[in-house]
Short mmCIF file of N, CA and C in Angstrom, two decimals:
data_model
loop_
_atom_site.label_atom_id
_atom_site.label_comp_id
_atom_site.label_asym_id
_atom_site.label_seq_id
_atom_site.Cartn_x
_atom_site.Cartn_y
_atom_site.Cartn_z
N MET A 1 77.97 94.95 91.18
CA MET A 1 76.59 94.56 91.10
C MET A 1 76.35 93.76 89.81
N ILE A 2 76.96 94.22 88.73
CA ILE A 2 76.80 93.51 87.46
C ILE A 2 77.35 92.09 87.57
N ARG A 3 78.51 91.96 88.20
CA ARG A 3 79.12 90.64 88.37
C ARG A 3 78.17 89.72 89.12
N LEU A 4 77.54 90.22 90.17
CA LEU A 4 76.59 89.41 90.94
C LEU A 4 75.40 88.99 90.08
N MET A 5 74.95 89.89 89.22
CA MET A 5 73.82 89.57 88.35
C MET A 5 74.19 88.53 87.29
N LEU A 6 75.45 88.49 86.88
CA LEU A 6 75.89 87.54 85.86
C LEU A 6 76.21 86.16 86.42
N GLU A 7 76.44 86.06 87.72
CA GLU A 7 76.80 84.78 88.32
C GLU A 7 75.62 83.82 88.29
N GLY A 8 75.94 82.54 88.23
CA GLY A 8 74.90 81.52 88.24
C GLY A 8 75.53 80.15 88.07
N ALA A 9 74.70 79.13 88.15
CA ALA A 9 75.17 77.75 88.04
C ALA A 9 75.64 77.46 86.61
N PRO A 10 76.73 76.69 86.49
CA PRO A 10 77.17 76.29 85.15
C PRO A 10 76.05 75.56 84.40
N GLY A 11 75.90 75.90 83.13
CA GLY A 11 74.85 75.29 82.32
C GLY A 11 73.58 76.12 82.27
N SER A 12 73.39 77.02 83.23
CA SER A 12 72.20 77.87 83.20
C SER A 12 72.41 78.98 82.17
N THR A 13 71.32 79.56 81.71
CA THR A 13 71.43 80.59 80.67
C THR A 13 71.10 81.97 81.24
N LEU A 14 71.54 82.96 80.51
CA LEU A 14 71.35 84.35 80.89
C LEU A 14 71.08 85.13 79.62
N SER A 15 70.07 85.97 79.62
CA SER A 15 69.76 86.82 78.47
C SER A 15 70.13 88.25 78.81
N VAL A 16 70.81 88.90 77.87
CA VAL A 16 71.19 90.29 78.05
C VAL A 16 70.79 91.07 76.81
N GLY A 17 70.60 92.34 76.98
CA GLY A 17 70.31 93.23 75.86
C GLY A 17 71.51 94.11 75.61
N VAL A 18 71.95 94.16 74.37
CA VAL A 18 73.09 94.98 73.98
C VAL A 18 72.58 96.18 73.20
N VAL A 19 72.86 97.36 73.72
CA VAL A 19 72.40 98.59 73.09
C VAL A 19 73.50 99.07 72.14
N ARG A 20 73.11 99.32 70.92
CA ARG A 20 74.06 99.80 69.91
C ARG A 20 73.55 101.15 69.39
N SER A 21 74.48 102.04 69.10
CA SER A 21 74.09 103.37 68.62
C SER A 21 73.42 103.31 67.25
N SER A 22 73.69 102.27 66.49
CA SER A 22 73.14 102.18 65.13
C SER A 22 71.74 101.56 65.09
N ARG A 23 71.22 101.09 66.23
CA ARG A 23 69.90 100.45 66.25
C ARG A 23 69.02 101.06 67.32
N ALA A 24 67.73 101.08 67.03
CA ALA A 24 66.78 101.64 67.99
C ALA A 24 66.48 100.66 69.12
N GLU A 25 66.43 99.38 68.79
CA GLU A 25 66.12 98.35 69.78
C GLU A 25 67.37 97.58 70.18
N PRO A 26 67.47 97.16 71.45
CA PRO A 26 68.65 96.37 71.86
C PRO A 26 68.65 94.99 71.21
N ASP A 27 69.84 94.48 70.93
CA ASP A 27 70.01 93.10 70.47
C ASP A 27 69.95 92.20 71.69
N LYS A 28 69.12 91.16 71.63
CA LYS A 28 69.03 90.21 72.75
C LYS A 28 69.99 89.07 72.48
N ILE A 29 70.82 88.79 73.47
CA ILE A 29 71.81 87.72 73.37
C ILE A 29 71.61 86.79 74.54
N THR A 30 71.59 85.49 74.27
CA THR A 30 71.49 84.49 75.31
C THR A 30 72.84 83.81 75.47
N MET A 31 73.32 83.75 76.70
CA MET A 31 74.62 83.14 76.99
C MET A 31 74.40 81.96 77.94
N THR A 32 75.26 80.96 77.80
CA THR A 32 75.23 79.82 78.71
C THR A 32 76.44 79.92 79.63
N ARG A 33 76.19 79.88 80.92
CA ARG A 33 77.26 79.98 81.91
C ARG A 33 78.08 78.68 81.90
N SER A 34 79.39 78.83 82.13
CA SER A 34 80.26 77.66 82.21
C SER A 34 81.36 77.93 83.22
N LEU A 35 81.99 76.86 83.66
CA LEU A 35 83.13 76.99 84.58
C LEU A 35 84.35 77.38 83.78
N GLN A 36 85.13 78.28 84.33
CA GLN A 36 86.38 78.66 83.69
C GLN A 36 87.52 78.06 84.48
N THR A 37 88.46 77.50 83.79
CA THR A 37 89.65 77.00 84.46
C THR A 37 90.79 77.98 84.16
N VAL A 38 91.51 78.32 85.19
CA VAL A 38 92.62 79.24 85.04
C VAL A 38 93.88 78.41 84.80
N PRO A 39 94.61 78.71 83.72
CA PRO A 39 95.80 77.92 83.43
C PRO A 39 96.89 78.15 84.48
N PRO A 40 97.83 77.20 84.58
CA PRO A 40 98.93 77.40 85.52
C PRO A 40 99.81 78.56 85.07
N VAL A 41 100.75 78.93 85.91
CA VAL A 41 101.67 80.02 85.61
C VAL A 41 102.52 79.64 84.39
N GLY A 42 102.48 80.52 83.38
CA GLY A 42 103.32 80.31 82.19
C GLY A 42 104.78 80.53 82.56
N GLU A 43 105.63 79.77 81.91
CA GLU A 43 107.06 79.84 82.24
C GLU A 43 107.88 79.63 80.97
N ALA A 44 108.96 80.39 80.85
CA ALA A 44 109.89 80.23 79.74
C ALA A 44 111.27 80.68 80.20
N LEU A 45 112.29 80.25 79.50
CA LEU A 45 113.66 80.65 79.80
C LEU A 45 114.23 81.38 78.58
N TYR A 46 114.99 82.44 78.84
CA TYR A 46 115.60 83.23 77.77
C TYR A 46 117.07 83.48 78.09
N GLU A 47 117.80 83.93 77.06
CA GLU A 47 119.21 84.30 77.21
C GLU A 47 120.02 83.19 77.87
N ASP A 48 120.06 82.04 77.23
CA ASP A 48 120.82 80.89 77.75
C ASP A 48 120.40 80.53 79.17
N SER A 49 119.13 80.58 79.43
CA SER A 49 118.52 80.22 80.73
C SER A 49 118.90 81.14 81.87
N SER A 50 119.34 82.36 81.54
CA SER A 50 119.67 83.30 82.63
C SER A 50 118.46 84.13 83.03
N ILE A 51 117.41 84.16 82.21
CA ILE A 51 116.21 84.94 82.50
C ILE A 51 115.03 83.97 82.64
N LEU A 52 114.36 84.04 83.77
CA LEU A 52 113.16 83.25 84.02
C LEU A 52 111.94 84.13 83.78
N TYR A 53 111.12 83.78 82.79
CA TYR A 53 109.90 84.50 82.45
C TYR A 53 108.73 83.80 83.11
N LEU A 54 107.91 84.56 83.87
CA LEU A 54 106.73 84.00 84.55
C LEU A 54 105.50 84.82 84.19
N LYS A 55 104.40 84.12 83.87
CA LYS A 55 103.15 84.78 83.49
C LYS A 55 101.98 84.16 84.23
N PRO A 56 101.61 84.71 85.42
CA PRO A 56 100.38 84.24 86.08
C PRO A 56 99.18 84.87 85.39
N GLU A 57 98.06 84.17 85.36
CA GLU A 57 96.83 84.72 84.77
C GLU A 57 95.97 85.40 85.84
N ILE A 58 96.24 85.07 87.11
CA ILE A 58 95.48 85.59 88.24
C ILE A 58 96.40 85.56 89.46
N LEU A 59 96.18 86.44 90.41
CA LEU A 59 96.98 86.43 91.63
C LEU A 59 96.12 85.88 92.77
N ASP A 60 95.94 84.56 92.76
CA ASP A 60 95.24 83.88 93.85
C ASP A 60 96.27 83.04 94.60
N HIS A 61 95.83 82.33 95.63
CA HIS A 61 96.76 81.59 96.48
C HIS A 61 97.60 80.59 95.68
N ASP A 62 96.95 79.80 94.83
CA ASP A 62 97.67 78.76 94.08
C ASP A 62 98.68 79.35 93.11
N HIS A 63 98.30 80.41 92.41
CA HIS A 63 99.21 80.99 91.42
C HIS A 63 100.37 81.74 92.08
N VAL A 64 100.11 82.42 93.18
CA VAL A 64 101.21 83.10 93.89
C VAL A 64 102.17 82.06 94.46
N SER A 65 101.65 80.97 95.00
CA SER A 65 102.51 79.89 95.51
C SER A 65 103.36 79.31 94.39
N GLU A 66 102.77 79.17 93.21
CA GLU A 66 103.51 78.64 92.06
C GLU A 66 104.62 79.61 91.63
N VAL A 67 104.33 80.90 91.60
CA VAL A 67 105.35 81.90 91.26
C VAL A 67 106.48 81.84 92.28
N GLU A 68 106.14 81.80 93.57
CA GLU A 68 107.17 81.73 94.62
C GLU A 68 108.04 80.49 94.44
N ALA A 69 107.43 79.34 94.19
CA ALA A 69 108.19 78.10 94.03
C ALA A 69 109.14 78.17 92.83
N LYS A 70 108.68 78.74 91.74
CA LYS A 70 109.51 78.84 90.54
C LYS A 70 110.68 79.80 90.78
N ILE A 71 110.43 80.89 91.50
CA ILE A 71 111.51 81.84 91.78
C ILE A 71 112.51 81.23 92.77
N LYS A 72 112.02 80.50 93.76
CA LYS A 72 112.93 79.83 94.70
C LYS A 72 113.83 78.84 93.98
N GLY A 73 113.28 78.15 92.98
CA GLY A 73 114.06 77.16 92.25
C GLY A 73 114.94 77.73 91.17
N MET A 74 114.83 79.03 90.91
CA MET A 74 115.59 79.61 89.80
C MET A 74 117.09 79.59 90.04
N GLN A 75 117.52 79.75 91.28
CA GLN A 75 118.96 79.74 91.56
C GLN A 75 119.56 78.40 91.18
N LYS A 76 118.86 77.32 91.48
CA LYS A 76 119.34 75.97 91.15
C LYS A 76 119.44 75.78 89.65
N ALA A 77 118.53 76.44 88.91
CA ALA A 77 118.50 76.29 87.47
C ALA A 77 119.48 77.25 86.77
N GLY A 78 120.15 78.10 87.53
CA GLY A 78 121.11 79.03 86.95
C GLY A 78 120.51 80.35 86.49
N ASN A 79 119.24 80.58 86.79
CA ASN A 79 118.62 81.86 86.41
C ASN A 79 119.06 82.94 87.39
N ARG A 80 119.30 84.12 86.85
CA ARG A 80 119.69 85.22 87.72
C ARG A 80 118.72 86.40 87.62
N LYS A 81 117.86 86.35 86.63
CA LYS A 81 116.94 87.47 86.40
C LYS A 81 115.52 86.93 86.27
N VAL A 82 114.56 87.76 86.68
CA VAL A 82 113.14 87.39 86.60
C VAL A 82 112.41 88.43 85.76
N LEU A 83 111.64 87.94 84.80
CA LEU A 83 110.76 88.78 84.01
C LEU A 83 109.34 88.36 84.37
N LEU A 84 108.66 89.20 85.18
CA LEU A 84 107.32 88.91 85.67
C LEU A 84 106.31 89.63 84.78
N ASP A 85 105.51 88.87 84.06
CA ASP A 85 104.56 89.43 83.12
C ASP A 85 103.18 89.55 83.78
N LEU A 86 102.82 90.77 84.15
CA LEU A 86 101.52 91.03 84.77
C LEU A 86 100.57 91.73 83.80
N ARG A 87 100.88 91.66 82.50
CA ARG A 87 99.98 92.25 81.51
C ARG A 87 98.66 91.50 81.51
N ASP A 88 97.59 92.25 81.53
CA ASP A 88 96.22 91.71 81.50
C ASP A 88 95.87 90.87 82.72
N VAL A 89 96.59 91.05 83.82
CA VAL A 89 96.24 90.37 85.07
C VAL A 89 95.41 91.37 85.88
N ALA A 90 94.12 91.09 85.97
CA ALA A 90 93.21 92.02 86.67
C ALA A 90 92.47 91.35 87.80
N ALA A 91 92.60 90.04 87.92
CA ALA A 91 91.85 89.32 88.95
C ALA A 91 92.80 88.79 90.01
N GLY A 92 92.25 88.56 91.17
CA GLY A 92 93.05 88.01 92.25
C GLY A 92 92.62 88.55 93.59
N ASP A 93 93.45 88.28 94.56
CA ASP A 93 93.17 88.60 95.94
C ASP A 93 94.25 89.56 96.44
N MET A 94 93.85 90.66 97.04
CA MET A 94 94.82 91.63 97.55
C MET A 94 95.76 91.02 98.59
N THR A 95 95.25 90.11 99.41
CA THR A 95 96.09 89.46 100.41
C THR A 95 97.21 88.68 99.73
N GLU A 96 96.90 88.02 98.64
CA GLU A 96 97.91 87.26 97.90
C GLU A 96 98.88 88.19 97.18
N ALA A 97 98.40 89.33 96.71
CA ALA A 97 99.27 90.32 96.08
C ALA A 97 100.27 90.85 97.10
N VAL A 98 99.80 91.13 98.32
CA VAL A 98 100.70 91.58 99.38
C VAL A 98 101.72 90.49 99.69
N ARG A 99 101.29 89.25 99.72
CA ARG A 99 102.20 88.13 99.99
C ARG A 99 103.29 88.04 98.91
N LEU A 100 102.90 88.18 97.65
CA LEU A 100 103.89 88.12 96.56
C LEU A 100 104.84 89.31 96.62
N ALA A 101 104.32 90.50 96.85
CA ALA A 101 105.17 91.68 96.96
C ALA A 101 106.15 91.52 98.11
N ASN A 102 105.67 91.02 99.24
CA ASN A 102 106.53 90.82 100.39
C ASN A 102 107.63 89.80 100.08
N PHE A 103 107.28 88.76 99.36
CA PHE A 103 108.26 87.73 98.97
C PHE A 103 109.38 88.34 98.12
N LEU A 104 109.03 89.28 97.25
CA LEU A 104 110.01 89.86 96.33
C LEU A 104 110.76 91.06 96.92
N LEU A 105 110.28 91.58 98.05
CA LEU A 105 110.95 92.71 98.71
C LEU A 105 111.75 92.22 99.91
N LYS A 106 112.83 92.90 100.20
CA LYS A 106 113.52 92.63 101.46
C LYS A 106 112.79 93.37 102.58
N SER A 107 112.41 94.60 102.29
CA SER A 107 111.67 95.44 103.23
C SER A 107 111.14 96.61 102.42
N GLY A 108 110.32 97.42 103.05
CA GLY A 108 109.79 98.59 102.36
C GLY A 108 108.29 98.65 102.47
N THR A 109 107.72 99.69 101.87
CA THR A 109 106.28 99.88 101.89
C THR A 109 105.65 99.13 100.74
N ILE A 110 104.65 98.33 101.03
CA ILE A 110 103.93 97.61 99.99
C ILE A 110 102.72 98.41 99.55
N ALA A 111 101.96 98.95 100.51
CA ALA A 111 100.77 99.74 100.18
C ALA A 111 100.44 100.66 101.33
N THR A 112 99.77 101.74 101.01
CA THR A 112 99.28 102.65 102.05
C THR A 112 97.83 103.00 101.74
N ALA A 113 97.12 103.39 102.76
CA ALA A 113 95.72 103.80 102.60
C ALA A 113 95.44 104.95 103.55
N GLY A 114 94.49 105.76 103.19
CA GLY A 114 94.11 106.87 104.05
C GLY A 114 93.10 107.74 103.34
N GLY A 115 92.53 108.63 104.07
CA GLY A 115 91.54 109.52 103.49
C GLY A 115 91.15 110.58 104.48
N PRO A 116 90.22 111.44 104.09
CA PRO A 116 89.81 112.53 104.97
C PRO A 116 89.31 112.05 106.33
N GLU A 117 88.61 110.93 106.35
CA GLU A 117 88.07 110.44 107.61
C GLU A 117 88.65 109.09 108.01
N VAL A 118 89.70 108.68 107.31
CA VAL A 118 90.34 107.40 107.60
C VAL A 118 91.80 107.67 107.95
N PRO A 119 92.27 107.17 109.08
CA PRO A 119 93.66 107.42 109.43
C PRO A 119 94.60 106.73 108.43
N HIS A 120 95.76 107.33 108.24
CA HIS A 120 96.76 106.78 107.32
C HIS A 120 97.30 105.47 107.87
N THR A 121 97.24 104.43 107.08
CA THR A 121 97.78 103.13 107.47
C THR A 121 98.65 102.60 106.35
N GLY A 122 99.48 101.65 106.67
CA GLY A 122 100.36 101.08 105.65
C GLY A 122 100.54 99.60 105.84
N VAL A 123 100.93 98.94 104.75
CA VAL A 123 101.34 97.55 104.78
C VAL A 123 102.80 97.56 104.40
N TYR A 124 103.64 97.01 105.26
CA TYR A 124 105.07 97.08 105.06
C TYR A 124 105.66 95.69 104.89
N GLY A 125 106.68 95.61 104.02
CA GLY A 125 107.37 94.35 103.81
C GLY A 125 108.10 93.95 105.08
N ARG A 126 108.14 92.67 105.31
CA ARG A 126 108.87 92.17 106.48
C ARG A 126 109.94 91.22 105.97
N PRO A 127 111.01 91.06 106.71
CA PRO A 127 112.08 90.16 106.26
C PRO A 127 111.52 88.77 105.95
N CYS A 128 111.86 88.28 104.78
CA CYS A 128 111.36 87.00 104.30
C CYS A 128 112.50 85.97 104.44
N GLN A 129 112.25 84.87 105.11
CA GLN A 129 113.30 83.86 105.33
C GLN A 129 113.84 83.30 104.03
N ASP A 130 112.99 83.07 103.08
CA ASP A 130 113.44 82.48 101.82
C ASP A 130 113.37 83.49 100.68
N HIS A 131 113.83 84.73 100.98
CA HIS A 131 113.87 85.80 99.99
C HIS A 131 114.72 85.34 98.81
N PRO A 132 114.27 85.59 97.58
CA PRO A 132 114.96 85.05 96.42
C PRO A 132 116.25 85.75 96.01
N GLY A 133 116.74 86.70 96.75
CA GLY A 133 118.01 87.33 96.41
C GLY A 133 117.82 88.61 95.61
N ASP A 134 118.95 89.10 95.12
CA ASP A 134 118.97 90.42 94.49
C ASP A 134 119.05 90.39 92.98
N GLY A 135 118.71 89.30 92.34
CA GLY A 135 118.75 89.25 90.89
C GLY A 135 117.89 90.34 90.28
N ALA A 136 118.21 90.71 89.05
CA ALA A 136 117.46 91.74 88.35
C ALA A 136 116.02 91.29 88.13
N ARG A 137 115.10 92.24 88.22
CA ARG A 137 113.69 91.96 88.01
C ARG A 137 113.09 93.01 87.08
N VAL A 138 112.28 92.53 86.15
CA VAL A 138 111.54 93.42 85.27
C VAL A 138 110.09 92.97 85.33
N VAL A 139 109.17 93.94 85.43
CA VAL A 139 107.74 93.64 85.48
C VAL A 139 107.09 94.29 84.26
N LEU A 140 106.34 93.48 83.50
CA LEU A 140 105.60 93.98 82.35
C LEU A 140 104.17 94.28 82.77
N VAL A 141 103.67 95.48 82.45
CA VAL A 141 102.30 95.86 82.76
C VAL A 141 101.69 96.56 81.55
N ASN A 142 100.36 96.60 81.51
CA ASN A 142 99.65 97.33 80.45
C ASN A 142 98.31 97.82 80.99
N ARG A 143 97.45 98.30 80.12
CA ARG A 143 96.14 98.81 80.55
C ARG A 143 95.25 97.72 81.12
N GLY A 144 95.56 96.47 80.86
CA GLY A 144 94.79 95.36 81.41
C GLY A 144 95.27 94.94 82.79
N THR A 145 96.35 95.55 83.26
CA THR A 145 96.88 95.25 84.59
C THR A 145 96.08 96.06 85.60
N ALA A 146 95.45 95.38 86.55
CA ALA A 146 94.59 96.11 87.49
C ALA A 146 94.62 95.46 88.86
N GLY A 147 94.15 96.21 89.86
CA GLY A 147 93.95 95.69 91.22
C GLY A 147 95.19 95.08 91.84
N PRO A 148 95.13 93.79 92.20
CA PRO A 148 96.24 93.14 92.89
C PRO A 148 97.56 93.18 92.11
N ALA A 149 97.50 93.03 90.79
CA ALA A 149 98.72 93.06 89.99
C ALA A 149 99.35 94.45 90.02
N GLU A 150 98.53 95.49 90.03
CA GLU A 150 99.05 96.86 90.14
C GLU A 150 99.76 97.06 91.47
N LEU A 151 99.21 96.50 92.52
CA LEU A 151 99.83 96.62 93.84
C LEU A 151 101.23 96.02 93.82
N VAL A 152 101.38 94.82 93.25
CA VAL A 152 102.68 94.16 93.19
C VAL A 152 103.65 95.01 92.37
N ALA A 153 103.22 95.44 91.19
CA ALA A 153 104.09 96.23 90.32
C ALA A 153 104.52 97.54 91.00
N ALA A 154 103.59 98.23 91.63
CA ALA A 154 103.90 99.50 92.28
C ALA A 154 104.84 99.31 93.47
N ALA A 155 104.61 98.27 94.26
CA ALA A 155 105.48 98.01 95.42
C ALA A 155 106.90 97.73 94.97
N LEU A 156 107.07 96.95 93.91
CA LEU A 156 108.41 96.63 93.41
C LEU A 156 109.08 97.86 92.82
N LEU A 157 108.32 98.67 92.08
CA LEU A 157 108.87 99.89 91.50
C LEU A 157 109.24 100.90 92.58
N ASP A 158 108.32 101.17 93.50
CA ASP A 158 108.55 102.17 94.54
C ASP A 158 109.74 101.83 95.45
N ASN A 159 109.97 100.53 95.64
CA ASN A 159 111.08 100.11 96.50
C ASN A 159 112.34 99.78 95.71
N LYS A 160 112.34 100.16 94.43
CA LYS A 160 113.49 99.97 93.55
C LYS A 160 113.94 98.51 93.50
N ARG A 161 112.96 97.60 93.46
CA ARG A 161 113.25 96.17 93.36
C ARG A 161 112.98 95.64 91.97
N ALA A 162 112.42 96.49 91.08
CA ALA A 162 112.15 96.05 89.71
C ALA A 162 112.04 97.27 88.80
N GLU A 163 112.33 97.03 87.55
CA GLU A 163 112.07 98.01 86.50
C GLU A 163 110.70 97.67 85.93
N LEU A 164 109.91 98.69 85.60
CA LEU A 164 108.60 98.46 84.99
C LEU A 164 108.68 98.79 83.51
N VAL A 165 108.15 97.91 82.70
CA VAL A 165 107.98 98.18 81.28
C VAL A 165 106.47 98.28 81.11
N ALA A 166 106.01 99.50 80.79
CA ALA A 166 104.57 99.76 80.85
C ALA A 166 104.04 100.39 79.58
N ARG A 167 102.81 100.04 79.27
CA ARG A 167 102.02 100.73 78.25
C ARG A 167 100.75 101.19 78.95
N GLY A 168 100.91 102.01 79.95
CA GLY A 168 99.77 102.49 80.72
C GLY A 168 99.27 101.44 81.69
N LEU A 169 98.51 101.87 82.65
CA LEU A 169 97.89 100.97 83.62
C LEU A 169 96.42 101.29 83.71
N PHE A 170 95.66 100.36 84.21
CA PHE A 170 94.23 100.57 84.38
C PHE A 170 93.99 101.67 85.41
N GLY A 171 94.79 101.68 86.47
CA GLY A 171 94.67 102.73 87.47
C GLY A 171 93.75 102.43 88.62
N GLU A 172 93.39 101.17 88.77
CA GLU A 172 92.50 100.80 89.88
C GLU A 172 93.33 100.72 91.16
N GLY A 173 94.23 99.76 91.26
CA GLY A 173 95.15 99.62 92.38
C GLY A 173 94.49 99.65 93.74
N THR A 174 93.23 99.27 93.81
CA THR A 174 92.51 99.32 95.08
C THR A 174 91.77 98.02 95.30
N GLN A 175 91.34 97.87 96.50
CA GLN A 175 90.46 96.75 96.82
C GLN A 175 89.07 97.33 96.97
N GLN A 176 88.13 96.77 96.23
CA GLN A 176 86.78 97.30 96.27
C GLN A 176 85.90 96.40 97.11
N LYS A 177 85.02 97.02 97.86
CA LYS A 177 84.05 96.28 98.66
C LYS A 177 82.70 96.95 98.48
N THR A 178 81.65 96.14 98.40
CA THR A 178 80.31 96.71 98.34
C THR A 178 79.72 96.70 99.74
N PHE A 179 78.88 97.65 100.02
CA PHE A 179 78.21 97.70 101.31
C PHE A 179 76.82 98.26 101.10
N GLU A 180 75.94 97.93 102.00
CA GLU A 180 74.55 98.33 101.87
C GLU A 180 74.34 99.73 102.45
N LEU A 181 73.62 100.57 101.71
CA LEU A 181 73.29 101.92 102.16
C LEU A 181 72.03 101.86 103.03
N ALA A 182 71.71 102.95 103.66
CA ALA A 182 70.57 103.01 104.57
C ALA A 182 69.26 102.65 103.88
N ASP A 183 69.14 102.98 102.58
CA ASP A 183 67.89 102.69 101.85
C ASP A 183 67.89 101.30 101.23
N GLY A 184 68.90 100.47 101.53
CA GLY A 184 68.95 99.08 101.03
C GLY A 184 69.71 98.91 99.73
N ARG A 185 70.09 100.02 99.07
CA ARG A 185 70.87 99.88 97.84
C ARG A 185 72.32 99.52 98.17
N ARG A 186 73.00 99.00 97.17
CA ARG A 186 74.43 98.66 97.31
C ARG A 186 75.26 99.59 96.47
#
């Protein structure tokens, strides 16, 4: 709901009140909305070009496609290992996260869902025609890793396709949806 309230046309302004424990009255701050551009996937080579380091800032269609393309091309470049940096990656699309996890898995469980009134369901990896092979994979995560990035990291860890180097996780790992209640609230 907060995100919806903050959205608006670039150039428009928004006033917010910040409550501080040291002051009786909130500080009023005016912000100007702007477009944000997401940088391309960061890339570096280590250990005499045997390790390909990739750092997406978001897991959307374009960035996942870029990660896939770089991993597909790694064999030609002589890379045998992938270091996927998902630290502070909290935005993206669950469908794209499933696509990336599937690309990196030969098979296995990507995600499961269920609950007291919801039947248990799963998303499973399927054989990928252009699977990148069995090179070593390490995934970096931290407390800023959330949602779609957590799904990728967990799928790779659970299926023994990557080692995780972690400093805690946010713990979201879910897809959130808002819906209207009977009284009109969301």
